[in-house]
Short mmCIF file of C-alpha atoms and ligand atoms in Angstrom, two decimals:
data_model
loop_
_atom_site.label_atom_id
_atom_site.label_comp_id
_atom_site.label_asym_id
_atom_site.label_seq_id
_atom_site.Cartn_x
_atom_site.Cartn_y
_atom_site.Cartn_z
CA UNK F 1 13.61 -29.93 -14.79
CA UNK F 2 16.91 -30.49 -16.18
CA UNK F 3 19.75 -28.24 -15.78
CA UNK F 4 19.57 -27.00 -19.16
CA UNK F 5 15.88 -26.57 -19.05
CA UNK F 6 16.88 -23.71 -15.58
CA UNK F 7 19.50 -21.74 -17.92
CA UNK F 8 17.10 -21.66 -20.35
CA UNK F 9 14.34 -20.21 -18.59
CA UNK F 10 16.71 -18.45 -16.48
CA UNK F 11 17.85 -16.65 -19.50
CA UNK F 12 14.53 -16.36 -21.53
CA UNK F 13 12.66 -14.32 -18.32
CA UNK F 14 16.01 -12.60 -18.16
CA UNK F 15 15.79 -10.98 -21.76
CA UNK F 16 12.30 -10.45 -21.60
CA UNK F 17 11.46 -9.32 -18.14
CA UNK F 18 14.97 -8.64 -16.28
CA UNK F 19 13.93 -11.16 -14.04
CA UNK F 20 16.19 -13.04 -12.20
CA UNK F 21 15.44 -16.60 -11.36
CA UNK F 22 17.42 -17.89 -8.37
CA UNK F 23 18.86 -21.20 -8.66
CA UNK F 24 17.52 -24.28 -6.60
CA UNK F 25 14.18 -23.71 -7.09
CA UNK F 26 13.19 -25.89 -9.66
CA UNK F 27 9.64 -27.40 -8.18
CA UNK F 28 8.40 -24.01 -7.23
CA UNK F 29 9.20 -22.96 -10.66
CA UNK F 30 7.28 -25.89 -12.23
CA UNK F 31 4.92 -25.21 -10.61
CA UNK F 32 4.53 -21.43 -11.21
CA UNK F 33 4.17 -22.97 -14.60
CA UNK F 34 1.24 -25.39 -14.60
CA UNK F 35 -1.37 -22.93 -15.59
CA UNK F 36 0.82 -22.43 -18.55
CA UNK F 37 0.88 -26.11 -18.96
CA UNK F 38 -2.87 -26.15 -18.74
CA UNK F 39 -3.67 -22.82 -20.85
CA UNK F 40 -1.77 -23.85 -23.69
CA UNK F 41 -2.47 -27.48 -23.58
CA UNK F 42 0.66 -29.26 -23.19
CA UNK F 43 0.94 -32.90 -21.78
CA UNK F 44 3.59 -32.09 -19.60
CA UNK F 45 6.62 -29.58 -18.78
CA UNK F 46 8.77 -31.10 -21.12
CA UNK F 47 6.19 -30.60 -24.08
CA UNK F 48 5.90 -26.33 -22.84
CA UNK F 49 10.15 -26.59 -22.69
CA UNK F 50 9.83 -28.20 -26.32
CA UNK F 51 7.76 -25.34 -27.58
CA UNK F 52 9.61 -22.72 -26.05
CA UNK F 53 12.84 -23.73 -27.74
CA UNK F 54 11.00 -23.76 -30.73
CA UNK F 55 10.68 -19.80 -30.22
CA UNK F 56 6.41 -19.44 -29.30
CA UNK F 57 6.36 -15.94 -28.33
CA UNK F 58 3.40 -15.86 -27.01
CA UNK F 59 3.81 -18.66 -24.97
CA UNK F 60 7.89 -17.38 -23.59
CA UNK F 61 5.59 -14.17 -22.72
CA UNK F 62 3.32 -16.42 -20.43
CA UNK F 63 6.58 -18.26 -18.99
CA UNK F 64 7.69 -14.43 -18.31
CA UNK F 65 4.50 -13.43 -16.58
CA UNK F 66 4.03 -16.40 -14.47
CA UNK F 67 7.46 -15.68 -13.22
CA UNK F 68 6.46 -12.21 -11.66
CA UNK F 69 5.25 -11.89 -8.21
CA UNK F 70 2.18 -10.04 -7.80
CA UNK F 71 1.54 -8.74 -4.38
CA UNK F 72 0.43 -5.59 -3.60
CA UNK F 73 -1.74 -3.64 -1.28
CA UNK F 74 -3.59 -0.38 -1.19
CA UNK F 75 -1.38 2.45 0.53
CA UNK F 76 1.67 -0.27 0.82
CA UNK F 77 4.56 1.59 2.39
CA UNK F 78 2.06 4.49 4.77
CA UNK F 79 5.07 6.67 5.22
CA UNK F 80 5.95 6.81 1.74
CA UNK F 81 2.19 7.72 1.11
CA UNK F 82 2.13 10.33 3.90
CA UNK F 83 5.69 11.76 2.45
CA UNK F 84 4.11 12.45 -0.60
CA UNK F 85 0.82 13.77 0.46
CA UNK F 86 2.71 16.41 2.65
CA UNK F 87 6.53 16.56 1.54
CA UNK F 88 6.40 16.08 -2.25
CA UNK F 89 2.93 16.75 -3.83
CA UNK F 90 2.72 20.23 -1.95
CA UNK F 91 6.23 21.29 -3.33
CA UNK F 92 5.32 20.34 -6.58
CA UNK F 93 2.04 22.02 -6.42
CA UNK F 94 3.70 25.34 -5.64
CA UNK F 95 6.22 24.83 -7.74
CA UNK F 96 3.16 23.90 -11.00
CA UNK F 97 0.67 26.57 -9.85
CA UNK F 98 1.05 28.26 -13.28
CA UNK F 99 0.79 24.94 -15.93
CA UNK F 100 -1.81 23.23 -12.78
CA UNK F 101 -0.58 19.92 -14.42
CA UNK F 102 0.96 17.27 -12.89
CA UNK F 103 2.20 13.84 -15.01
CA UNK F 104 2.74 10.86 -12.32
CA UNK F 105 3.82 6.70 -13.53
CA UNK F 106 3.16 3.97 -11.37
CA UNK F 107 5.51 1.85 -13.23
CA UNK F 108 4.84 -2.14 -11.86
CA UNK F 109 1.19 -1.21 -10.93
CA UNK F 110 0.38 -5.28 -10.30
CA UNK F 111 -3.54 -4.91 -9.75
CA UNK F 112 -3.73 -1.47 -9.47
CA UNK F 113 -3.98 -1.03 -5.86
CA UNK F 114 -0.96 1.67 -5.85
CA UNK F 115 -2.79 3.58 -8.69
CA UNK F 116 -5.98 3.77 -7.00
CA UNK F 117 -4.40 4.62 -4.07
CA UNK F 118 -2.65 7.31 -5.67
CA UNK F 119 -5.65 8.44 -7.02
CA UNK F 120 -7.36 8.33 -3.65
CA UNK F 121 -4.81 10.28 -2.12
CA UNK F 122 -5.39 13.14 -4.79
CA UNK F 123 -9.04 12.72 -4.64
CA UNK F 124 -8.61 13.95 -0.94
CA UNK F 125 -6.12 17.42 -2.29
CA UNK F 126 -8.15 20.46 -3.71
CA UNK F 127 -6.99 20.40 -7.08
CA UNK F 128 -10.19 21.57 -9.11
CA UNK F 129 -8.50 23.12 -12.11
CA UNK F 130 -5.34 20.82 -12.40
CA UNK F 131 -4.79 18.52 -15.15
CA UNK F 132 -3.83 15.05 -13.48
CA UNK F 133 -2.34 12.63 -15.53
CA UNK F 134 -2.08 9.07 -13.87
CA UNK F 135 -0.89 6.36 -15.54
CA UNK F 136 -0.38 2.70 -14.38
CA UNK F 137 1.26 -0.24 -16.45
CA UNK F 138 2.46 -3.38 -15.71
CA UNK F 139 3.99 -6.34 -17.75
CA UNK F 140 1.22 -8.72 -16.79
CA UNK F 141 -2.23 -8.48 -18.92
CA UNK F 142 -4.01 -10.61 -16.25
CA UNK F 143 -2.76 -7.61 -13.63
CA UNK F 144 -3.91 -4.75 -16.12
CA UNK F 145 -7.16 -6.55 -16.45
CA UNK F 146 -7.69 -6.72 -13.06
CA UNK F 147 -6.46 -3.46 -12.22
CA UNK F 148 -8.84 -1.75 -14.79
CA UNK F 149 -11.65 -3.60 -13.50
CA UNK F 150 -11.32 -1.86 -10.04
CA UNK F 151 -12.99 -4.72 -8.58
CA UNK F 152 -11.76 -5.87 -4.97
CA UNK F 153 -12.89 -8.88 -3.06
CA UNK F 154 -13.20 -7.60 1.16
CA UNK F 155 -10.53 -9.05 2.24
CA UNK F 156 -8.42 -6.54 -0.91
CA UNK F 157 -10.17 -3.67 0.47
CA UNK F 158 -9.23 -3.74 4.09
CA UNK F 159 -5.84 -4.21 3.44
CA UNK F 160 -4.87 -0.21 3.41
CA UNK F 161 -8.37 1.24 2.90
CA UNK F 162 -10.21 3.04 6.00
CA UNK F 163 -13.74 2.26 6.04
CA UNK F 164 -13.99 5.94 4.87
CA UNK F 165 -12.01 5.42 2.25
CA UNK F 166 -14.26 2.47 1.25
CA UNK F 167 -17.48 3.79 1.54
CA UNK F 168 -16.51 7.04 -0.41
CA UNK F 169 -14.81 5.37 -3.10
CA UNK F 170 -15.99 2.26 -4.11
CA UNK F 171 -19.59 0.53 -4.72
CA UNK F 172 -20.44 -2.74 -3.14
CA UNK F 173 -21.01 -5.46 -5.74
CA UNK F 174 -22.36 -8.74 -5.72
CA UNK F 175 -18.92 -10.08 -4.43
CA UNK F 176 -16.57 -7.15 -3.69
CA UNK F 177 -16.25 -3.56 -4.25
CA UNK F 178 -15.92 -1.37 -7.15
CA UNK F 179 -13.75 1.46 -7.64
CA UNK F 180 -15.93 4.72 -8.13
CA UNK F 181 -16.70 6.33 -11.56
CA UNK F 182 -15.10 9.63 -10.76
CA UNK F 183 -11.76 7.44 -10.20
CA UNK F 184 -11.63 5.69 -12.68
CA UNK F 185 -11.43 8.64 -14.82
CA UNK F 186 -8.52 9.24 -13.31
CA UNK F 187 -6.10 6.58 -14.40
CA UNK F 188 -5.58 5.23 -17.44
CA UNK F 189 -3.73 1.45 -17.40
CA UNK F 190 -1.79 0.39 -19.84
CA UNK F 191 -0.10 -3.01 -20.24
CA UNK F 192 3.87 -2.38 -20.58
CA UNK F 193 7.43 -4.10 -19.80
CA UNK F 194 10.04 -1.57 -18.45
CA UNK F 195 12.49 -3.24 -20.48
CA UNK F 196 10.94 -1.50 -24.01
CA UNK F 197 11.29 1.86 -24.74
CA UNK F 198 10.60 4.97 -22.02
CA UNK F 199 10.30 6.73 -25.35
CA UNK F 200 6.43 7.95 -24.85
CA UNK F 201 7.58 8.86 -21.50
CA UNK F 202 8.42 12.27 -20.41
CA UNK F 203 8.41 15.02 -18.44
CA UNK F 204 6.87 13.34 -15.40
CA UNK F 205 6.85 14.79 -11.65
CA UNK F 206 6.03 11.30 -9.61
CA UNK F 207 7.28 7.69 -10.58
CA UNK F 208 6.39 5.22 -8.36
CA UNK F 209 8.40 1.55 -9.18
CA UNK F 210 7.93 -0.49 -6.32
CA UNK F 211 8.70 -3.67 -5.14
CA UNK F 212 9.67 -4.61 -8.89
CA UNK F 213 13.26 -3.78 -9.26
CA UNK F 214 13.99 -6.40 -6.23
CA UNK F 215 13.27 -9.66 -8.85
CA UNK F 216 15.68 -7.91 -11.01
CA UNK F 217 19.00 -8.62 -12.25
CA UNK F 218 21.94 -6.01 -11.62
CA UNK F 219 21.78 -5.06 -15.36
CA UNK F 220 18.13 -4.74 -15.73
CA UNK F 221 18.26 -3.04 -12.11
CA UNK F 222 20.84 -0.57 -13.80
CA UNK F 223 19.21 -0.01 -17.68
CA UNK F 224 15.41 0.79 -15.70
CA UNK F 225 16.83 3.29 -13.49
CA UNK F 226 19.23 4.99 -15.87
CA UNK F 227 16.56 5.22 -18.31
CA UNK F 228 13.56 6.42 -15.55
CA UNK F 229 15.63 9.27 -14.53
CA UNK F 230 15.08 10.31 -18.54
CA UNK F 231 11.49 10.51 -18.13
CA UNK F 232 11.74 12.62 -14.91
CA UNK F 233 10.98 16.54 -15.01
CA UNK F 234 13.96 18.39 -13.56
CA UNK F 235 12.36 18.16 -10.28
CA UNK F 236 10.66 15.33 -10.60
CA UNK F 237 10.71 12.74 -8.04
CA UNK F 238 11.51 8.69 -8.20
CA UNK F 239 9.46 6.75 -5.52
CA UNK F 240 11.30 2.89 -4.88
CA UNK F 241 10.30 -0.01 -1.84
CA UNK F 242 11.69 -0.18 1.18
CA UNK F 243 13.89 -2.88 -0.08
CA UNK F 244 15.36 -1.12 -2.95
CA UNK F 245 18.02 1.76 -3.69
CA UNK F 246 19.84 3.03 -6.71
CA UNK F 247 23.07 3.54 -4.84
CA UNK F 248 25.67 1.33 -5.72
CA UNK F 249 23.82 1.30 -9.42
CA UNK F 250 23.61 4.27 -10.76
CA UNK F 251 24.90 8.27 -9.92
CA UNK F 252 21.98 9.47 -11.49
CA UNK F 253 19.97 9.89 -8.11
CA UNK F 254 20.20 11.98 -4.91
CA UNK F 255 18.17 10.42 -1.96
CA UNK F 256 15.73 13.20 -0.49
CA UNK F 257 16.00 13.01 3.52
CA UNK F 258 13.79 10.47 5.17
CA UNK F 259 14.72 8.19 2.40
CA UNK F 260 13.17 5.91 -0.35
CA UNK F 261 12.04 8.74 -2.19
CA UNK F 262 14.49 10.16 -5.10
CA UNK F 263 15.49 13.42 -6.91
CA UNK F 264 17.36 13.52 -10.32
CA UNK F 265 21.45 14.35 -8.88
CA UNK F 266 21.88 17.71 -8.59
CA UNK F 267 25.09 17.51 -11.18
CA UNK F 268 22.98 16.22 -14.00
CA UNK F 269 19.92 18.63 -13.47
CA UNK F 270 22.30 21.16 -13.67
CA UNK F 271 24.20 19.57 -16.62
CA UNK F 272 20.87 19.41 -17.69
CA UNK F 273 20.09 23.25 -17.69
CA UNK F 274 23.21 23.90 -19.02
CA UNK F 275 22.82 22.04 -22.25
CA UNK F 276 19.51 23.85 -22.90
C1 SAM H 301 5.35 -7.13 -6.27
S1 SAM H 301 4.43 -6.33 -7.53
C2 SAM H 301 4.58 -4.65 -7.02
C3 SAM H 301 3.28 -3.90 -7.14
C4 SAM H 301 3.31 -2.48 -6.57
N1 SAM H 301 4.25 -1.64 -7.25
C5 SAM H 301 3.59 -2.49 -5.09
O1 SAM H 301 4.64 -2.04 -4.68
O2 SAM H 301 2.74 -2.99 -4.32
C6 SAM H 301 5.60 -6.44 -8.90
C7 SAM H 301 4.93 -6.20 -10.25
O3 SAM H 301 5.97 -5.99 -11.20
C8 SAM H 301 5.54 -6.50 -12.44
N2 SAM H 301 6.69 -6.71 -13.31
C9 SAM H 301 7.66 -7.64 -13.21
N3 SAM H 301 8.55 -7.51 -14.22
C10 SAM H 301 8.12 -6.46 -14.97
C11 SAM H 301 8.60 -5.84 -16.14
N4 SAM H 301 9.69 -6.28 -16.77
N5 SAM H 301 7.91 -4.80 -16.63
C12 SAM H 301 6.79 -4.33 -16.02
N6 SAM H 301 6.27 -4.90 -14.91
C13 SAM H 301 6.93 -5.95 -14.39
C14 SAM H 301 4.81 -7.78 -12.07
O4 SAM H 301 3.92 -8.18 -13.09
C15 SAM H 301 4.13 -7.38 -10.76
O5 SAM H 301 2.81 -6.99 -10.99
#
């Protein structure tokens, strides 16, 4: 790969994705792209460099996607999951009892593991009569695909899952385990970059984006976050990973004790309220 070739891609998953590419890495990012290669039937890395240049969108959305790093795991991050099972969710509850609905994002779902664990977790809560809405996007189709699928392979399930939580919510298959029926009318996926438009989204008491704002560039980093706390509800609550914090980005957030989890900043709730 030639150094033009690494600003190039550098810049193309930057536009698209916010990713940030880090420099030096040239052979692990060839060959991140050989299924490209492969899918779209080019000779060689040079041909897929030719084509890109020559402005294949579908093909600079591939290059995007087989940038991203996938990994995820059902309840990744346990305290997080236990902050919001007995911190957050019964605040909100109380504070909801009226409308019983409650609008929650997980915004870089990957395979869907943090949805369904989401969905496990309120599975477990009495909430006959509430109106849940969960929904889960990601940039990658092949994650979405997955992830609405609800099919895990053993090793998948065991990493998070009880073997309670397994036997009550999923059906063995042939090779894996399914995600139950009554779940999976629980979330609706939806494939979706965070660098379009929040427009469509609003008013929502739980976002989790996690583990996705780390491959980000300081902009992109800045522009998601400014734009998330938009689609909070006054209370509403921002959920990042362990590795990542708005401070030093954006004023927009106030840290709730314990950390990683986030409330819109006092100031511009209030600013907020005032302007209504
Ligand atoms: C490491 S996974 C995190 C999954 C999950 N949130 C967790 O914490 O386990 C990062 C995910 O972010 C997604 N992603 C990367 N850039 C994105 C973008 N611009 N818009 C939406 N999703 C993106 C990737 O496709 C990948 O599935």
């Amino acid at each position: 790969m030639t150094e033009d070739d690494f600003h190039f891609l550098s810049r193309l998953v930057r536009r698209r994705g916010g990713l940030a590419l880090s420099d030096g890495r040239d052979a692990q990012l060839e060959r991140r792209l050989l299924p490209v290669i492969r899918r779209f039937g080019f000779r060689d890395f040079d041909a897929l460099m030719k084509n890109l240049r020559l402005g294949d969108d579908a093909l600079a959305a591939a290059v995007t996607e087989a940038m991203t790093v996938n990994e995820t795991f059902f309840f990744r991050d346990k305290d997080q999951f236990a902050r919001l099972r007995h911190q957050v969710l019964p605040s909100l509850l109380a504070a909801r009892a009226d409308e019983k609905r409650l609008r929650i994002w997980s915004a870089a779902c990957a395979s869907g593991q943090e949805a369904w664990s989401l969905a496990i977790l309120l599975d477990g809560m009495a909430l006959a009569g509430w109106t849940i809405e969960l929904i889960a996007t990601d940039m990658s189709g092949d994650a979405i695909t997955r992830a609405e699928a609800g099919i895990y392979s053993q090793y998948d399930v065991m990493r998070g899952l009880s073997l309670e939580d397994v036997a009550r919510h999923f059906v063995p298959q042939e090779r894996g385990f399914k995600i139950s029926d009554r779940l999976k009318r629980m979330v609706s996926f939806r494939k979706f970059n965070l660098m379009d438009s929040f427009g469509w989204l609003d008013d929502l008491d739980i976002v989790l984006c996690r583990n996705v704002l780390i491959h980000f560039d300081r902009a992109a980093r800045i522009s998601v976050l400014e734009r998330m706390a938009e689609t909070l509800s006054s209370d509403g609550v921002l959920l990042l990973g362990e590795a990542e914090t708005p401070h030093h980005l954006t004023a927009l957030y106030q840290e709730l004790p314990g950390g990683g989890i986030y409330t819109r900043a006092r100031a511009q709730v209030t600013r907020l309220s005032a302007a209504i």
